[in-house]
Amino acid sequence: MRQAHTVEQVRAAETALMATLPDGVLMQRAATGLAHAVLDLLTPGTYGRRVVLLVGSGDNGGDALFAGAVLARRGLAVTAWLLADRVHDDGLAALRRAGGRTTTTPPATRPDLVVDGIVGIGGRAGLRPDAVAALEALRGVPLVAVDTPSGVDVDTGELPDDGHHVRADVTVTFGTHQVAHLVDPAARAAGVVHLVDIGLGPHLSAPAVEALRADDVAALLPRPAPDAQKYSRGVVGVRAGSERYPGAGLLSVAGASCGLAGMVRYVGDDAVLALVHRNHPEVVGDGRVQAWVVGSGSGDGAAGTLAAALDDGVPTVVDADALAHAPRDRDDAILTPHAGELAAMLDADRADVEARPLAHARRAADAFGCTVLLKGRRSLVVHPDGRVRANTTGTSWLATAGAGDVLGGVVGALAAAGLDPFDAAAVGAWLHGAAATHAARRGPITAGDVAEALPTVLGDVLRQSAS
């Protein structure tokens, strides 16, 4: 499980760990890890390569300076561009002893790599004009950020209104992830995140945000008991689609028919039912279920189909048209909006939801009293009790019509098979993204391709857990 912590939590853990270590050891651990990450990026042929450190006044600047000293001793040409009147004294001395140079103006020769040590994790979002100018002067050079990209809001994943922040190719962080590494839009600015273990683990409190890995998904996946039969494995019902939008019903069923539940029922328009039976002859009609999937393509009938599903008192995935009638204070409901739908639910601006997804997803979970799965590049699952999971699987090819219908079906199947709403939403999002990535190996994809790839991905996960 990837775990992300707030700045306050990280600071508290660092304080506790430093009380057990000699002075300076923690920063040396971080700097060594950073230096080796830079060497790996520049390999092969690191000797003589040029590195520019952008150094601010905080500890991230100190990490960059000490790392620069390691790089200089390895034969790299290291220049620290000082962006503050006062920087980390010991780090600066170490760099100079190792042969590194300092400057307060743009370097004469374009470097091979830039290290962002401008602002530490405790800094506010945004950058000062001199830092903006430095980044502009080095535009296009590969960049490694120390801890988090300077200028982003570390605890919220938000970006400054003026757009001035670092956009890293790689971010090297220490001890734990921060929220900005997992939550968009800041996660986009972080690039590939490399975690260096510096010993914080035993001192960290419960994470602010989690992200499932394949082994977590494998551990959570429901498996049939030796004496299982179709009813004991869970039955998922789908109330989706309409004469106008028959494909939404078919795709919802396709997601639900991934094999995780023992049976799928479809209740809805006759034209959709005929389409479902042609493609999924194993699907049956109305009857008892352990979870419902409602709303995709339901149009004007969404209110009625949602009310009927909620009357059964089983977990219910509420999507698309049904979100306009979303229930409140139902701990068995999973709301699955995209940014536009969530904006309508909260009477908010869509652009603001996209700029502050974590804040709005938390607000929705609190206001509706339900688990909320906010769909996006980094989908967020938020429980009313405050737990948050960010999904890190997927591909940009997943931005295709009907993909959300498939996702709703997968989440419903997991809920019918016994996962609680929070786990069902998080595991469903992970599987959905992984299936899209698998399908996209062949090229551009459609929603149907995602549904077809689900059994393969499930098989891969289950085989990995058995080995």
XYZ file of N, CA and C in Angstrom, residues 60-179:
360
model
N 15.071 21.428 1.775
C 15.183 20.817 0.449
C 16.411 21.362 -0.280
N 16.702 22.653 -0.060
C 17.926 23.201 -0.616
C 19.151 22.546 -0.019
N 19.100 22.247 1.287
C 20.197 21.524 1.925
C 20.363 20.138 1.352
N 19.255 19.417 1.141
C 19.332 18.093 0.511
C 20.002 18.185 -0.858
N 19.600 19.195 -1.628
C 20.167 19.359 -2.972
C 21.671 19.642 -2.905
N 22.097 20.483 -1.959
C 23.515 20.812 -1.840
C 24.351 19.607 -1.440
N 23.893 18.862 -0.434
C 24.633 17.664 -0.031
C 24.662 16.628 -1.157
N 23.530 16.483 -1.869
C 23.512 15.565 -3.010
C 24.479 16.050 -4.085
N 24.536 17.375 -4.292
C 25.471 17.930 -5.257
C 26.909 17.616 -4.909
N 27.218 17.603 -3.597
C 28.567 17.244 -3.171
C 28.900 15.808 -3.551
N 27.937 14.895 -3.359
C 28.141 13.497 -3.749
C 28.385 13.409 -5.254
N 27.582 14.143 -6.028
C 27.713 14.104 -7.489
C 29.050 14.689 -7.940
N 29.477 15.773 -7.299
C 30.761 16.385 -7.667
C 31.916 15.428 -7.403
N 31.843 14.694 -6.300
C 32.907 13.714 -6.006
C 32.904 12.573 -7.020
N 31.778 12.359 -7.689
C 31.706 11.330 -8.735
C 32.153 11.849 -10.101
N 32.597 13.107 -10.157
C 33.115 13.636 -11.408
C 32.125 14.441 -12.220
N 30.970 14.763 -11.663
C 30.019 15.591 -12.375
C 30.341 17.063 -12.139
N 30.005 17.890 -13.092
C 30.178 19.340 -12.954
C 28.899 19.901 -12.339
N 28.966 20.299 -11.075
C 27.774 20.697 -10.323
C 27.848 22.189 -10.006
N 26.785 22.897 -10.354
C 26.669 24.316 -10.044
C 25.391 24.548 -9.262
N 25.500 25.216 -8.138
C 24.340 25.578 -7.339
C 23.942 27.008 -7.658
N 22.747 27.157 -8.203
C 22.195 28.484 -8.468
C 21.424 28.896 -7.214
N 21.979 29.844 -6.468
C 21.419 30.218 -5.170
C 20.290 31.225 -5.358
N 19.095 30.849 -4.908
C 17.907 31.671 -5.093
C 17.443 32.302 -3.784
N 18.311 32.283 -2.785
C 17.985 32.907 -1.495
C 19.250 33.539 -0.942
N 19.072 34.563 -0.129
C 20.228 35.237 0.468
C 20.976 34.315 1.420
N 20.222 33.415 2.043
C 20.843 32.489 2.996
C 20.378 31.073 2.671
N 21.320 30.176 2.474
C 20.998 28.776 2.208
C 21.639 27.922 3.288
N 21.467 26.611 3.201
C 21.968 25.684 4.210
C 23.499 25.757 4.262
N 24.043 26.270 5.368
C 25.487 26.528 5.468
C 26.326 25.272 5.295
N 25.980 24.213 6.014
C 26.786 22.988 5.945
C 26.716 22.364 4.560
N 25.529 22.395 3.958
C 25.395 21.855 2.607
C 26.234 22.631 1.606
N 26.220 23.963 1.735
C 26.995 24.798 0.827
C 28.494 24.528 0.994
N 28.926 24.397 2.226
C 30.341 24.107 2.471
C 30.732 22.749 1.897
N 29.852 21.761 2.053
C 30.144 20.425 1.527
C 30.261 20.457 0.006
N 29.385 21.197 -0.655
C 29.443 21.279 -2.107
C 30.743 21.919 -2.554
N 31.135 23.013 -1.913
C 32.366 23.698 -2.307
C 33.601 22.837 -2.057
N 33.606 22.093 -0.944
C 34.750 21.195 -0.670
C 34.881 20.120 -1.739
N 33.741 19.697 -2.279
C 33.756 18.631 -3.282
C 34.069 19.153 -4.683
N 34.211 20.472 -4.808
C 34.541 21.036 -6.119
C 33.371 21.635 -6.860
N 32.219 21.674 -6.218
C 31.065 22.296 -6.847
C 31.178 23.811 -6.845
N 30.436 24.429 -7.729
C 30.464 25.877 -7.857
C 29.115 26.471 -7.481
N 29.101 27.780 -7.267
C 27.852 28.493 -6.975
C 27.718 29.682 -7.907
N 26.464 30.087 -8.115
C 26.175 31.243 -8.946
C 24.878 31.870 -8.488
N 24.674 33.104 -8.855
C 23.395 33.774 -8.609
C 22.784 34.251 -9.926
N 23.346 33.775 -11.021
C 22.856 34.129 -12.354
C 22.748 32.857 -13.193
N 22.052 32.918 -14.315
C 21.915 31.717 -15.147
C 23.277 31.166 -15.561
N 23.450 29.849 -15.538
C 24.740 29.257 -15.923
C 25.029 29.508 -17.397
N 26.293 29.655 -17.714
C 26.687 29.953 -19.090
C 26.445 28.778 -20.031
N 26.568 27.561 -19.492
C 26.404 26.353 -20.307
C 25.135 25.621 -19.895
N 24.373 25.208 -20.879
C 23.125 24.511 -20.587
C 23.425 23.155 -19.937
N 22.790 22.854 -18.795
C 23.110 21.611 -18.089
C 22.399 20.401 -18.691
N 22.815 19.236 -18.228
C 22.157 17.985 -18.627
C 20.950 17.682 -17.745
N 20.934 18.248 -16.531
C 19.856 17.948 -15.585
C 19.771 19.069 -14.551
N 18.553 19.337 -14.089
C 18.305 20.346 -13.060
C 17.718 19.650 -11.838
N 18.154 20.060 -10.651
C 17.592 19.569 -9.392
C 16.841 20.716 -8.721
N 15.576 20.494 -8.452
C 14.718 21.507 -7.828
C 14.782 21.376 -6.313
N 15.524 22.288 -5.682
C 15.555 22.384 -4.228
C 15.101 23.767 -3.791
N 14.108 24.312 -4.495
C 13.709 25.706 -4.289
C 12.917 25.871 -2.997
N 11.853 25.075 -2.858
C 10.944 25.227 -1.722
C 10.762 23.874 -1.052
N 10.776 23.834 0.254
C 10.563 22.600 1.002
C 9.095 22.246 1.112
N 8.812 21.101 1.756
C 7.426 20.645 1.841
C 6.582 21.557 2.719
N 7.229 22.373 3.541
C 6.473 23.295 4.377
C 6.168 24.620 3.707
N 6.639 24.808 2.471
C 6.414 26.070 1.777
C 4.990 26.198 1.267
N 4.594 27.429 1.037
C 3.256 27.680 0.502
C 3.253 27.485 -1.009
N 2.056 27.275 -1.571
C 1.937 27.105 -3.014
C 2.364 28.375 -3.734
N 2.963 28.194 -4.906
C 3.428 29.324 -5.689
C 4.921 29.539 -5.554
N 5.475 30.340 -6.443
C 6.908 30.606 -6.466
C 7.176 32.102 -6.564
N 8.326 32.517 -6.046
C 8.739 33.910 -6.159
C 9.220 34.184 -7.589
N 9.214 35.448 -7.993
C 9.604 35.781 -9.374
C 10.994 35.288 -9.763
N 11.963 35.312 -8.833
C 13.305 34.869 -9.209
C 13.338 33.376 -9.509
N 12.543 32.595 -8.786
C 12.471 31.160 -9.058
C 11.777 30.896 -10.392
N 10.732 31.654 -10.669
C 10.040 31.517 -11.954
C 10.997 31.818 -13.096
N 11.791 32.871 -12.939
C 12.752 33.246 -13.983
C 13.818 32.163 -14.166
N 14.272 31.562 -13.084
C 15.272 30.499 -13.177
C 14.723 29.290 -13.924
N 13.508 28.923 -13.608
C 12.898 27.785 -14.292
C 12.711 28.080 -15.775
N 12.343 29.308 -16.087
C 12.165 29.674 -17.492
C 13.501 29.599 -18.228
N 14.578 30.021 -17.577
C 15.895 29.983 -18.210
C 16.349 28.556 -18.491
N 15.852 27.605 -17.704
C 16.262 26.201 -17.849
C 15.159 25.339 -18.454
N 14.175 25.981 -19.049
C 13.051 25.244 -19.642
C 13.554 24.202 -20.641
N 12.987 23.010 -20.560
C 13.352 21.945 -21.489
C 14.433 21.014 -20.993
N 15.112 21.380 -19.912
C 16.129 20.502 -19.332
C 15.440 19.513 -18.387
N 15.765 18.231 -18.437
C 15.172 17.271 -17.504
C 15.334 17.738 -16.062
N 14.279 17.565 -15.262
C 14.284 18.134 -13.911
C 13.886 17.087 -12.877
N 14.659 17.042 -11.794
C 14.375 16.185 -10.650
C 13.988 17.078 -9.475
N 12.804 16.850 -8.933
C 12.357 17.627 -7.780
C 12.734 16.916 -6.492
N 13.118 17.706 -5.489
C 13.436 17.175 -4.167
C 12.165 17.193 -3.326
N 11.727 16.027 -2.903
C 10.545 15.845 -2.053
C 9.245 16.072 -2.792
N 8.960 17.302 -3.198
C 7.785 17.605 -4.022
C 8.165 18.717 -4.992
N 7.467 18.826 -6.115
C 7.762 19.935 -7.023
C 7.502 21.269 -6.319
N 8.463 22.151 -6.344
C 8.300 23.438 -5.676
C 7.109 24.197 -6.251
N 6.341 24.777 -5.348
C 5.209 25.597 -5.771
C 3.864 24.936 -5.662
N 3.809 23.594 -5.508
C 2.515 22.920 -5.364
C 2.089 22.944 -3.900
N 0.803 22.756 -3.661
C 0.310 22.625 -2.290
C 0.467 21.164 -1.883
N 1.341 20.910 -0.948
C 1.733 19.540 -0.620
C 0.589 18.754 0.005
N -0.221 19.389 0.830
C -1.265 18.668 1.577
C -2.577 18.520 0.836
N -2.782 19.257 -0.250
C -4.060 19.193 -0.967
C -3.930 18.687 -2.391
N -2.711 18.719 -2.942
C -2.545 18.357 -4.342
C -2.982 19.449 -5.300
N -3.162 20.647 -4.805
C -3.605 21.749 -5.647
C -2.415 22.533 -6.182
N -2.664 23.290 -7.248
C -1.647 24.122 -7.864
C -1.973 25.594 -7.641
N -0.961 26.463 -7.671
C -1.240 27.886 -7.468
C -2.055 28.465 -8.612
N -2.844 29.477 -8.310
C -3.711 30.086 -9.316
C -2.933 30.681 -10.480
N -1.720 31.178 -10.204
C -0.952 31.814 -11.277
C -0.206 30.819 -12.156
N -0.277 29.531 -11.812
C 0.346 28.503 -12.638
C 1.842 28.369 -12.489
N 2.435 29.106 -11.553
C 3.896 29.064 -11.399
C 4.294 27.975 -10.397
N 4.769 26.884 -10.911
C 5.241 25.772 -10.087
C 6.169 24.919 -10.931
N 6.916 24.074 -10.275
C 7.831 23.169 -10.975
C 7.050 22.027 -11.608
N 7.468 21.657 -12.800
C 6.940 20.463 -13.474
C 8.106 19.492 -13.615
N 8.099 18.463 -12.791
C 9.247 17.564 -12.698
C 9.087 16.352 -13.608
N 10.200 15.845 -14.074
C 10.209 14.544 -14.754
C 10.229 13.427 -13.722
N 10.986 13.654 -12.646
C 11.090 12.694 -11.545
C 11.071 13.486 -10.240
N 10.366 12.954 -9.255
C 10.409 13.522 -7.908
C 10.986 12.475 -6.972
N 12.013 12.850 -6.225
C 12.614 11.957 -5.239
C 12.149 12.414 -3.864
N 11.426 11.540 -3.186
C 10.903 11.884 -1.864
C 11.451 10.913 -0.829
N 11.268 11.256 0.434
C 11.999 10.564 1.490
C 11.077 10.078 2.594
N 11.150 8.771 2.883
C 10.447 8.224 4.036
C 9.010 7.854 3.796
N 8.274 8.674 3.071
C 6.872 8.422 2.769
C 6.462 9.323 1.615
N 5.356 8.974 0.971
C 4.783 9.871 -0.017
C 4.047 11.010 0.696
N 3.923 12.125 0.000
C 3.042 13.196 0.443
C 1.776 13.202 -0.413
N 0.760 13.881 0.061
C -0.529 13.877 -0.634
C -0.359 14.330 -2.081
